[in-house]
CSV table of C-alpha atoms and ligand atoms in Angstrom, one decimal:
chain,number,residue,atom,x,y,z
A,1,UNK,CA,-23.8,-11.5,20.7
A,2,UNK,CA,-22.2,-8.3,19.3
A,3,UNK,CA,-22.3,-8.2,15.7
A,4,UNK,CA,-19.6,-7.0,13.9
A,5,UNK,CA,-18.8,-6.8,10.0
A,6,UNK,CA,-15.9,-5.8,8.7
A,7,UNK,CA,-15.8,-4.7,5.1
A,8,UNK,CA,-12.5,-5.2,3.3
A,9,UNK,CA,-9.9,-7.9,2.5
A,10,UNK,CA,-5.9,-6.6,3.5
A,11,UNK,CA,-4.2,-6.6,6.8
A,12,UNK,CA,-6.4,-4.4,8.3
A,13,UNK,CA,-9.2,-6.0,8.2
A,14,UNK,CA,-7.7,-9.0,9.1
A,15,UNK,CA,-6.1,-7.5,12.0
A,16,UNK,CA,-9.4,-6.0,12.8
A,17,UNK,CA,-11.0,-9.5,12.6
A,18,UNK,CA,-8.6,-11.2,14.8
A,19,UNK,CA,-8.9,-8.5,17.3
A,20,UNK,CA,-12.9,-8.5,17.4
A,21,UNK,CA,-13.3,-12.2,16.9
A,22,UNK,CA,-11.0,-12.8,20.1
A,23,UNK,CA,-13.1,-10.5,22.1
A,24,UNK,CA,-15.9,-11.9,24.7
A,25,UNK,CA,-19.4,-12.3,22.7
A,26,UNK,CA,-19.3,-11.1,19.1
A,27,UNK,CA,-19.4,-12.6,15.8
A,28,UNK,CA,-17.4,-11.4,13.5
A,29,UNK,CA,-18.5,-11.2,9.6
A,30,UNK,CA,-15.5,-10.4,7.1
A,31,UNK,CA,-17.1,-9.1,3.6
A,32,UNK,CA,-13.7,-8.6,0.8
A,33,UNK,CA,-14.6,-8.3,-2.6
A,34,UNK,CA,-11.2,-10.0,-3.7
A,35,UNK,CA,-11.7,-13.5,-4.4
A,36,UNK,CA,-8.4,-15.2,-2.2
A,37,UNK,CA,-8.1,-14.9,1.9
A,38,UNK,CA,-5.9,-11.7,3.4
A,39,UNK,CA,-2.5,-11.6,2.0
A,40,UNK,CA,0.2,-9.4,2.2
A,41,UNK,CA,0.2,-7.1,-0.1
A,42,UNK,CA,3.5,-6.1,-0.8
A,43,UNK,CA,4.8,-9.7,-1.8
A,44,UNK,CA,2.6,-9.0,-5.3
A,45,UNK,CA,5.9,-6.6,-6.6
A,46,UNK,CA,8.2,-9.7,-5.7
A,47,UNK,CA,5.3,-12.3,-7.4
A,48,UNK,CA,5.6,-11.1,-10.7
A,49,UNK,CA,9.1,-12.4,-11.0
A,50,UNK,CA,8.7,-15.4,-8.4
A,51,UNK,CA,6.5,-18.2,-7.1
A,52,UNK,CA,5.8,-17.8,-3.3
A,53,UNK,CA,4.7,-20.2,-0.9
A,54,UNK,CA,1.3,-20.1,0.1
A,55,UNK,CA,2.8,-19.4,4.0
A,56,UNK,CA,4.9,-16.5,3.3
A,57,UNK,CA,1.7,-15.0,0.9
A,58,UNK,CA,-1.2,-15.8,2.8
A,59,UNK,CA,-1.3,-14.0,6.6
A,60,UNK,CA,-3.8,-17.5,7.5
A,61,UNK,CA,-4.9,-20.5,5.4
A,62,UNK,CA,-8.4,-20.3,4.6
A,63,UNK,CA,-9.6,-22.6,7.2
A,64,UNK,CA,-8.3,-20.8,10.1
A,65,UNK,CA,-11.0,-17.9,9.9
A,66,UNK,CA,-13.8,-20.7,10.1
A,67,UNK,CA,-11.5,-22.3,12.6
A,68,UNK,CA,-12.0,-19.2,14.8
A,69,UNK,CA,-15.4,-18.3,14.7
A,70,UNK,CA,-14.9,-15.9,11.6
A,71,UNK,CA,-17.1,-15.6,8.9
A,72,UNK,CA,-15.0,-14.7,5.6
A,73,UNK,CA,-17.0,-14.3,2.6
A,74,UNK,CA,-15.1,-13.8,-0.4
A,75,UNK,CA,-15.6,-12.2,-4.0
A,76,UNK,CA,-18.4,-9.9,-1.6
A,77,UNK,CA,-18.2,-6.4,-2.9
A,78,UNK,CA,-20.2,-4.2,-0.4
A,79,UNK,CA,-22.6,-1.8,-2.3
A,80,UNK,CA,-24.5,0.0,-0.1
A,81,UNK,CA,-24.6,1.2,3.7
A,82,UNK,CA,-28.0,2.2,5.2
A,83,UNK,CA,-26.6,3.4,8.3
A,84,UNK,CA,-30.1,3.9,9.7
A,85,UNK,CA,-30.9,0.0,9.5
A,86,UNK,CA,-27.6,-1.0,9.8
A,87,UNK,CA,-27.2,-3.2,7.1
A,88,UNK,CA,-25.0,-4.0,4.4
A,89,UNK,CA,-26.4,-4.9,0.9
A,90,UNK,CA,-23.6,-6.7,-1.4
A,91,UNK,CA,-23.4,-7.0,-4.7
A,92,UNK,CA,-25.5,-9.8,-5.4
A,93,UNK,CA,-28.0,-8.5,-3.4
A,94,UNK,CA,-27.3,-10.2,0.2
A,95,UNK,CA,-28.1,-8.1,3.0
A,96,UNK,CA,-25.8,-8.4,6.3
A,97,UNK,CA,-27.0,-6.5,9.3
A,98,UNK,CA,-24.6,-5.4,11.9
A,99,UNK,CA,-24.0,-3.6,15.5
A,100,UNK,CA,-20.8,-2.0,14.6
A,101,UNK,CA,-19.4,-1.7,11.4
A,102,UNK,CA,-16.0,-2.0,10.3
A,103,UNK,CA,-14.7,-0.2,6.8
A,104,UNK,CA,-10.9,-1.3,5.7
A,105,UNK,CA,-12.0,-0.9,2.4
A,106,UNK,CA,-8.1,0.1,1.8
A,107,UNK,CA,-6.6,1.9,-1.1
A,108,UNK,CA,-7.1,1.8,-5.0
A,109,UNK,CA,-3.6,3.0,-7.2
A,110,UNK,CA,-4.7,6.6,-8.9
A,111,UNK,CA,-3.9,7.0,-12.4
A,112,UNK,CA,-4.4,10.5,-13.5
A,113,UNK,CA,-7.2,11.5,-16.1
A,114,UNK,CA,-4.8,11.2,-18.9
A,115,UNK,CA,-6.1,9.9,-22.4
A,116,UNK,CA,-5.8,6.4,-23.1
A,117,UNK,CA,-6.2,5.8,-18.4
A,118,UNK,CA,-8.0,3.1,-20.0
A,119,UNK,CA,-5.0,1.1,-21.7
A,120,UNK,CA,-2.8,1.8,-18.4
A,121,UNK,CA,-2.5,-1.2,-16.0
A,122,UNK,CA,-2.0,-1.0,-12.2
A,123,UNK,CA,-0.5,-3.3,-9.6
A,124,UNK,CA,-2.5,-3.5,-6.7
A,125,UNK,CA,-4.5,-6.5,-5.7
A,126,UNK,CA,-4.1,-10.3,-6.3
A,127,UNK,CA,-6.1,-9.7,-9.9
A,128,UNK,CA,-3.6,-7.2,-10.7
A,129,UNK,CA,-1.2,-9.5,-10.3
A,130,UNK,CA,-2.8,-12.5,-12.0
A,131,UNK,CA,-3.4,-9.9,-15.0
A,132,UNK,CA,0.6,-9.1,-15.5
A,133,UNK,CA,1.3,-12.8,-15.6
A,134,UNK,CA,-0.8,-13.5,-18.0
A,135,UNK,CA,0.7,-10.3,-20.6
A,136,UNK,CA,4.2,-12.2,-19.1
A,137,UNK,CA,3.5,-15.4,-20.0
A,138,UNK,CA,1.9,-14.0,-23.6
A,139,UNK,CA,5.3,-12.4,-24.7
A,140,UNK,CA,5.3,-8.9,-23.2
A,141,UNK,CA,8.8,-7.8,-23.8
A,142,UNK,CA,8.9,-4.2,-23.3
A,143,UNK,CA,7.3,-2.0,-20.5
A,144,UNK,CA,7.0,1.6,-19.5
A,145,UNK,CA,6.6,2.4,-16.0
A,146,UNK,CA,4.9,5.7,-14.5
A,147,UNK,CA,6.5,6.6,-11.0
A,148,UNK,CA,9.8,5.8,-10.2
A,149,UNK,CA,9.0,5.8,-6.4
A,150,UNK,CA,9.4,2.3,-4.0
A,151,UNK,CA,6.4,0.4,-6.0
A,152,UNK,CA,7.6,1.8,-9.3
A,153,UNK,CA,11.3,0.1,-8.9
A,154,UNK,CA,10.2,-2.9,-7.1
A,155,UNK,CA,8.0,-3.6,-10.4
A,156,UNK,CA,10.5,-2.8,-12.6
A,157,UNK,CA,12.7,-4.9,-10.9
A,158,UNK,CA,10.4,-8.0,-11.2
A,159,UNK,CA,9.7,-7.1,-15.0
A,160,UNK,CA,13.4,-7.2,-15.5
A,161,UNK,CA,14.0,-10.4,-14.2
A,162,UNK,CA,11.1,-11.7,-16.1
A,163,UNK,CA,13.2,-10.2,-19.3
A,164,UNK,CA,11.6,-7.1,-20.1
A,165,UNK,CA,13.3,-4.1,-21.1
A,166,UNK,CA,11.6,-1.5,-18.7
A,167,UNK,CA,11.6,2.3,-19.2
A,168,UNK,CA,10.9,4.4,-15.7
A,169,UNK,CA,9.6,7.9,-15.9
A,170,UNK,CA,9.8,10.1,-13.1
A,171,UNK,CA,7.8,13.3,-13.2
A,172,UNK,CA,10.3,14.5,-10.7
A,173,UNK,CA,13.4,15.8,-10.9
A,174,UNK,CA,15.3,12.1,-9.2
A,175,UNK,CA,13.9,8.8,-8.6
A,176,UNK,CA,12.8,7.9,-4.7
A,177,UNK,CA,12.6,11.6,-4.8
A,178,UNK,CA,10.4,11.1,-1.3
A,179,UNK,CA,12.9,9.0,0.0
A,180,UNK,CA,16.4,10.4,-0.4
A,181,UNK,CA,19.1,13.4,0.2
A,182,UNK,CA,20.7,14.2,-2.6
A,183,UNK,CA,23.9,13.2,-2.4
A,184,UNK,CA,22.1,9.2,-2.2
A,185,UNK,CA,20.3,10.5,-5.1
A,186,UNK,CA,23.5,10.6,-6.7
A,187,UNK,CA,24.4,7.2,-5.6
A,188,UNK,CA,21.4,5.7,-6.8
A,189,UNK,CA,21.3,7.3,-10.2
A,190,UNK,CA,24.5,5.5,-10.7
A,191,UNK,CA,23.5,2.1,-9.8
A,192,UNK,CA,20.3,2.1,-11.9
A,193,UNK,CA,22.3,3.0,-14.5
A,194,UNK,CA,24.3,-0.1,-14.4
A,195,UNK,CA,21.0,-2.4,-14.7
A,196,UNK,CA,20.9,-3.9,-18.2
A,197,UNK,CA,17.5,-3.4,-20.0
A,198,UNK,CA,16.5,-0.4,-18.1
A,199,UNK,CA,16.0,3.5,-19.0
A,200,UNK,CA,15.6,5.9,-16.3
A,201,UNK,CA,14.1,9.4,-17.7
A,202,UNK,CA,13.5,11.8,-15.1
A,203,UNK,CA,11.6,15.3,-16.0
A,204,UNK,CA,8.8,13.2,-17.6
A,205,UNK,CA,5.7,11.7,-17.3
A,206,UNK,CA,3.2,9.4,-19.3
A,207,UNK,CA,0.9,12.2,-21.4
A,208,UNK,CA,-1.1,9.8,-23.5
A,209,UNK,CA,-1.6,6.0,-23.1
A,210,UNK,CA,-2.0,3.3,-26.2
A,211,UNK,CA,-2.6,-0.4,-26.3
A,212,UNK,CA,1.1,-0.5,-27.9
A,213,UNK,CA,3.0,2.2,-26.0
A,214,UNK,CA,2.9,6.1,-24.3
A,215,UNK,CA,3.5,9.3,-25.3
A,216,UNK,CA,5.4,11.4,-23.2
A,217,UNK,CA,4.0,15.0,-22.0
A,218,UNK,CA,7.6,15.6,-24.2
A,219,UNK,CA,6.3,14.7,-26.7
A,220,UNK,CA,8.3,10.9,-27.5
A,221,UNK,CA,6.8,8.4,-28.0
A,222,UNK,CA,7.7,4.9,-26.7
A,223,UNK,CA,6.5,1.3,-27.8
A,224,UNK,CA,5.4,-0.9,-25.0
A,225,UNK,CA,3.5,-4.0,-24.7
A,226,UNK,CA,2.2,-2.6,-21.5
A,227,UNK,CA,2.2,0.9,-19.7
A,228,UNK,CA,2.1,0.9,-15.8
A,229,UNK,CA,1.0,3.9,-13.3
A,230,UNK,CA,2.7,3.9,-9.8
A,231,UNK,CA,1.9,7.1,-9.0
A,232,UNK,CA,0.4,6.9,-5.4
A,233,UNK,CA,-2.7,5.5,-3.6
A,234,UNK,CA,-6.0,6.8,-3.1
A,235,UNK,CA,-8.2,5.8,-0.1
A,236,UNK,CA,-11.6,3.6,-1.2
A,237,UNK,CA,-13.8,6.6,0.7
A,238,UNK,CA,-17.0,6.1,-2.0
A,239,UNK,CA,-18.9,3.2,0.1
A,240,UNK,CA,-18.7,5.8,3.3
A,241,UNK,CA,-18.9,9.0,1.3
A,242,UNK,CA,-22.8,7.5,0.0
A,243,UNK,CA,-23.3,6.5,3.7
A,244,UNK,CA,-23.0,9.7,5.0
A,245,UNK,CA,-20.0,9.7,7.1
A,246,UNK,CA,-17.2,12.3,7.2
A,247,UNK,CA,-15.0,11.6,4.1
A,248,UNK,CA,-11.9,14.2,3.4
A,249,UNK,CA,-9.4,12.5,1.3
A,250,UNK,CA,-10.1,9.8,3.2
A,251,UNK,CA,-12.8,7.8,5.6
A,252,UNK,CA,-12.1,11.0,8.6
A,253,UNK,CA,-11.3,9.1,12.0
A,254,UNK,CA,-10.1,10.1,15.5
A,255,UNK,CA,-7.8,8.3,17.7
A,256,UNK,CA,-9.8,5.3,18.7
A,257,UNK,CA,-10.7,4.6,14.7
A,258,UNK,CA,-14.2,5.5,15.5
A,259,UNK,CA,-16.0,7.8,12.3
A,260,UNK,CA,-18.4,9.9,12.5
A,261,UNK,CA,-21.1,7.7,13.4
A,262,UNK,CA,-19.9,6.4,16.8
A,263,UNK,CA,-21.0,3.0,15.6
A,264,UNK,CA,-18.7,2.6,12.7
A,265,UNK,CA,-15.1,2.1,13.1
A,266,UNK,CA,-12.4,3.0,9.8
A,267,UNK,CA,-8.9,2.0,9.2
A,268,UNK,CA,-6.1,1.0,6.9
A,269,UNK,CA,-5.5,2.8,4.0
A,270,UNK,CA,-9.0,4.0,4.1
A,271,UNK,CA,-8.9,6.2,7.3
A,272,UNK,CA,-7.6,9.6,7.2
A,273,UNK,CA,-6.4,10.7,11.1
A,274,UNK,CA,-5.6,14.4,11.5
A,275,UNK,CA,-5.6,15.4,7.6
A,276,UNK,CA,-3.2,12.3,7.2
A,277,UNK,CA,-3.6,8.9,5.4
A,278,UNK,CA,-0.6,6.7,5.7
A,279,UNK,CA,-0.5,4.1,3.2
A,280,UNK,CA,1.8,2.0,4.9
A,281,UNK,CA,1.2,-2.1,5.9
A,282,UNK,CA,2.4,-1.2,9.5
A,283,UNK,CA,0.2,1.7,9.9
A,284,UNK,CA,-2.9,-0.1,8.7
A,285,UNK,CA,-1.7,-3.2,10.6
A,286,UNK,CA,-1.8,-1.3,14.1
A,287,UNK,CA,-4.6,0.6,12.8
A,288,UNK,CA,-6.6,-2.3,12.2
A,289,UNK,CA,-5.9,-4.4,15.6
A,290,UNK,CA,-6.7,-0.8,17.5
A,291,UNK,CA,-10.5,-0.5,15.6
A,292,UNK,CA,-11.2,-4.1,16.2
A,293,UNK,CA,-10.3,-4.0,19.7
A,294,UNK,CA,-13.1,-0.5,19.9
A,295,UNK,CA,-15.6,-2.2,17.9
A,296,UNK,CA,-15.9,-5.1,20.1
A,297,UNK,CA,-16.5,-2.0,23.5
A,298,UNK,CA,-12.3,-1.5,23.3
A,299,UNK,CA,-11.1,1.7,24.5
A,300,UNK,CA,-7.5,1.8,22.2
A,301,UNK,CA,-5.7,4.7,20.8
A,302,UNK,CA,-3.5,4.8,17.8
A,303,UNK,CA,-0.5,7.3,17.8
A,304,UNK,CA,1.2,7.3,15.0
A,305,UNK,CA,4.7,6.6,14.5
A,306,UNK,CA,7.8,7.0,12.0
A,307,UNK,CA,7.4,3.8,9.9
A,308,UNK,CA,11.0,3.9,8.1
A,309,UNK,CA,10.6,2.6,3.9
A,310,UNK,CA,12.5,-0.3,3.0
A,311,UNK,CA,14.0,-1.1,-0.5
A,312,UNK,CA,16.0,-3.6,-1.9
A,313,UNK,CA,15.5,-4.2,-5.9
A,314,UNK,CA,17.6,-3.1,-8.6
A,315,UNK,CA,20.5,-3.9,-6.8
A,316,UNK,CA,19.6,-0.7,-4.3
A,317,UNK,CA,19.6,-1.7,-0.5
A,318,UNK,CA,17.6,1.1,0.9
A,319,UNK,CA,16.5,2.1,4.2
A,320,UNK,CA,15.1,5.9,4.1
A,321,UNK,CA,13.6,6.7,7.5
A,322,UNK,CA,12.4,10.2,8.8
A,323,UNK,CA,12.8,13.5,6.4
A,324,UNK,CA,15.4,13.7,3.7
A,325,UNK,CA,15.2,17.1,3.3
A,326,UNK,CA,16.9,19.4,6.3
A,327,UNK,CA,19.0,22.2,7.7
A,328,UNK,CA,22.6,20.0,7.9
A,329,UNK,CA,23.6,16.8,6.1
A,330,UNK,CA,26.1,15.0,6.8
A,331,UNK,CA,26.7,11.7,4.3
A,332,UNK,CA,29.4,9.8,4.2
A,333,UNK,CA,30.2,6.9,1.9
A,334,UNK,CA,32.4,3.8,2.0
A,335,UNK,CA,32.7,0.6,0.1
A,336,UNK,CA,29.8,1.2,-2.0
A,337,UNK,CA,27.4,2.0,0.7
A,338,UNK,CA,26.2,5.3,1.9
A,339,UNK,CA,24.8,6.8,5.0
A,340,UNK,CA,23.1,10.0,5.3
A,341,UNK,CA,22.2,11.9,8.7
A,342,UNK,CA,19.9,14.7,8.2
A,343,UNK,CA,19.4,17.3,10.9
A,344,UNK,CA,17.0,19.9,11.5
A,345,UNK,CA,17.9,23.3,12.7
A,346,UNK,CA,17.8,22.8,16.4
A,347,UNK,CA,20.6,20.1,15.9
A,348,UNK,CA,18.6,17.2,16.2
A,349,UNK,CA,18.5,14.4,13.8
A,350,UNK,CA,15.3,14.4,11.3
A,351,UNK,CA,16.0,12.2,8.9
A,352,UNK,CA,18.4,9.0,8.3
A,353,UNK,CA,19.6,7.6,4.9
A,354,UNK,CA,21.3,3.9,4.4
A,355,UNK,CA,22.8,2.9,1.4
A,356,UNK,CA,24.1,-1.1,0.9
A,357,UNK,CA,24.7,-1.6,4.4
A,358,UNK,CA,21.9,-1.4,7.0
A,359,UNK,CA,23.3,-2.7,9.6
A,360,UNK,CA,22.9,0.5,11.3
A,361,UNK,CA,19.3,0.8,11.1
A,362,UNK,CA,17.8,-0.1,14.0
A,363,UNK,CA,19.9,2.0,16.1
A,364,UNK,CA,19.5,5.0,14.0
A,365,UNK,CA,15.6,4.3,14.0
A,366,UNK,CA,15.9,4.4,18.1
A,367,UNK,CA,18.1,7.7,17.8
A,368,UNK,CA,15.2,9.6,15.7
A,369,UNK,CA,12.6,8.3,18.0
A,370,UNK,CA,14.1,9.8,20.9
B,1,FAD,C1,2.7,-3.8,-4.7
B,1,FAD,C2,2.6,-3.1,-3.3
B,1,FAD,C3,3.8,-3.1,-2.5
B,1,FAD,C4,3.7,-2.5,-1.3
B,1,FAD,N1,4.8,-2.5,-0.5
B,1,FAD,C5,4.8,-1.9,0.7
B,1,FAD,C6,5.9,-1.9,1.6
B,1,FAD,O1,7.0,-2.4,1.2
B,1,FAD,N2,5.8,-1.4,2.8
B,1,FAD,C7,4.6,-0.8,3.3
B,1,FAD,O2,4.6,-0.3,4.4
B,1,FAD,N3,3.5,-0.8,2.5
B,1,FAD,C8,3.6,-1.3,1.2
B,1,FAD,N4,2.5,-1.3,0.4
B,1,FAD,C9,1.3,-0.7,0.9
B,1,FAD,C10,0.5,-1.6,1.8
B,1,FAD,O3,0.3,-2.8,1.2
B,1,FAD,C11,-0.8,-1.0,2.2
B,1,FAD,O4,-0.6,0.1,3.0
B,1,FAD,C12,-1.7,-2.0,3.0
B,1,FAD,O5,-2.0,-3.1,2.2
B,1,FAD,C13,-3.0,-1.3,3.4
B,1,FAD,O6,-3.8,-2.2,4.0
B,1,FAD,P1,-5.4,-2.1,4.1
B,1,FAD,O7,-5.9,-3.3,4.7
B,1,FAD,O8,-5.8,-0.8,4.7
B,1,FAD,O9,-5.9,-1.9,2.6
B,1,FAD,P2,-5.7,-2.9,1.3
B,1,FAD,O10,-4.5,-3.8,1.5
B,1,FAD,O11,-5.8,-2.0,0.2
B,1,FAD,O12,-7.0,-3.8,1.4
B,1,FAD,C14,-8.3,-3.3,1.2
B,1,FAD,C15,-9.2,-4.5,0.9
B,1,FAD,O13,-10.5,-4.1,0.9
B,1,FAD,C16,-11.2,-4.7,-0.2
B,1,FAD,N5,-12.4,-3.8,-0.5
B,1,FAD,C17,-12.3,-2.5,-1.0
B,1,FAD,N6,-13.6,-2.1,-1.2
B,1,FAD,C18,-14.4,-3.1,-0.9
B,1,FAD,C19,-15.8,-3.2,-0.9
B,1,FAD,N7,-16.6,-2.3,-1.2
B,1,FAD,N8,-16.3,-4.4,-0.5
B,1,FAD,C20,-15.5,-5.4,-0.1
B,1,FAD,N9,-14.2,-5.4,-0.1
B,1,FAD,C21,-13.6,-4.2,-0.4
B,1,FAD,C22,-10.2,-4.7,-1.3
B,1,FAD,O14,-10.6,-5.6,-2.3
B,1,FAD,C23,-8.9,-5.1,-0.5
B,1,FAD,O15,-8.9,-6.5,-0.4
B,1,FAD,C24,2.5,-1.9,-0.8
B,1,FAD,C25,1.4,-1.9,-1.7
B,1,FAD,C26,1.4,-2.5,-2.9
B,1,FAD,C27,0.2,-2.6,-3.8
């Protein structure tokens, strides 16, 4: 019997579970240091405002890994690699050995070194969320949030529903700034501005954090019950970093997933392929499957793809897929919606932009592709 241990609790380590565990002659050992079974992570934005059935959370009741010959151990932080022995020692001192390692250790949200990091509050992981009910369901009734990019909104759309009054900074010069052209900037400027309770400053960031409020790097100051970052996501490198292995900004991979010990397989959020981390569920989905298939004596190769981002909070229906930013673009808008085609300087479409109606989205995903 093979034995393989995958560290980390998201969908890649899931994936990477169900791939390994349905693989001839391995046992499969599933170490997350969160305290509920794999979930998907981007229903917590949606869970602030909203119960959600266990189904639609949960990729797999908690019976099914035991069910299939998995081993999920939960509320196990791994501590320490000793690549030499290969073993794992947890937190509370257990030590698991292994034949191949698995790391989908994932991503933590960065909050910059700013003064007061320790009064700002995240949303990342199932304790996150638990953490932001809790201030809900004590009276928090005012919120400032740091990053107005897909996260940012979706929070602030949850808040508001939950009736907050939510203020959104944006560093940058427009919110989704990643994500759109300008002339949907435009279009979404105007529809945020129509949401009751919410202030959109752009130009400005979070200088200094309090328990009761922020001061911008302007120099205001605003009262919050609660100050949020959603200013991006760094991989969780430190476990492999200690152990040795390649780390740039992230766990260093090649195609199959493999590191730089042949013997120890990386994915997710935590894997950094060709100077690039992707920090999206479909990446670290197909990631995930592809490392579990090698660690099991797979030969599989991930190419990455154009994963399109997908919005729809605030009353904004998004669909941003490609580059915004080109030679040419051509946007057109019609009952409220908008579409924006964005071409390179050969001719050839770069970069698509729906507004309100998506209908065309698939097709348009195809056309890029080709
Ligand atoms: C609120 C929110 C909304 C999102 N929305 C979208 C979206 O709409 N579309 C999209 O494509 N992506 C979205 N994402 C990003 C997406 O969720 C991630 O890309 C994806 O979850 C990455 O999966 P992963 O398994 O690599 O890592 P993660 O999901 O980060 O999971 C890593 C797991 O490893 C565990 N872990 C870390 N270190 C250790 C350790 N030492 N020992 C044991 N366990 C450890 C963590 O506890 C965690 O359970 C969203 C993310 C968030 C937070």
């Amino acid at each position: 019997m093979k034995k393989i241990l995958i560290i980390g609790g998201g969908v890649a380590a899931y994936e990477a579970a169900l791939a390994a565990s349905a693989a001839p002659k391995t046992q499969v050992t599933v170490c997350s240091a969160e305290s509920v079974p794999p979930y998907r992570r981007p229903a917590l934005s949606r869970m602030v405002a909203e119960e959600l059935a266990d189904a639609a959370f949960y990729f797999k009741p908690a019976a099914f890994y035991a069910e299939h010959g998995i081993d999920l151990r939960l509320g196990a932080e791994a501590k320490v690699l000793d690549r030499e022995k290969r073993e794992l020692r947890l937190a509370d001192g257990t030590i698991l050995p292994w034949d191949v390692l698995v790391l989908a250790t994932g991503g933590y949200a960065f909050v910059p070194p700013l003064p007061g990091a320790e009064h700002v509050r995240v949303l990342r992981t199932y304790a996150d969320l638990l953490a932001i009910r809790e201030l809900l369901e004590g009276g928090l009734r005012k919120a400032v949030i740091a990053g107005a990019g897909v996260l940012g909104l979706e929070l602030a759309d949850s808040l508001l529903k939950k009736g907050c009054e939510v203020t959104l900074l944006e560093a940058g010069p427009a919110v989704l700034g990643r994500n759109l052209d300008e002339a949907s900037a435009g279009m979404v400027k105007n529809l945020l501005a129509q949401k009751a309770g919410l202030t959109v400053l752009t130009g400005v960031s979070a200088g200094k954090a309090f328990p009761d409020g922020v001061e911008l790097t302007d120099g205001r100051r605003l009262d919050a019950g609660a100050v949020f970052f959603s200013t991006g996501v760094r991989s969780c490198a430190r476990l492999a970093a200690d152990a040795g292995l390649a780390v740039d900004r992230g766990i260093v991979i090649d195609d199959r997933t493999a590191t730089s010990d042949p013997a120890v397989f990386a994915c997710g959020d935590a894997a950094e392929l060709n100077g690039r981390s992707f920090g999206l569920l479909n990446a670290a989905r197909t990631m995930g499957h592809i490392a579990g298939i090698n660690a099991a004596g797979g030969d599989e190769r991930f190419v990455p793809e154009s994963w399109p981002v997908r919005l729809n909070a605030l009353g904004i229906k998004l669909f941003s897929a490609g580059t915004p930013a080109g030679a040419h673009v051509e946007h057109t808008e019609a009952d409220g919606a908008g579409k924006s085609l964005i071409y390179d300087e050969s001719g050839k479409l770069a970069g698509v932009v729906l507004l309100g109606d998506l209908s065309e989205a698939a097709a348009l995903q195809k056309e890029l592709a080709r």
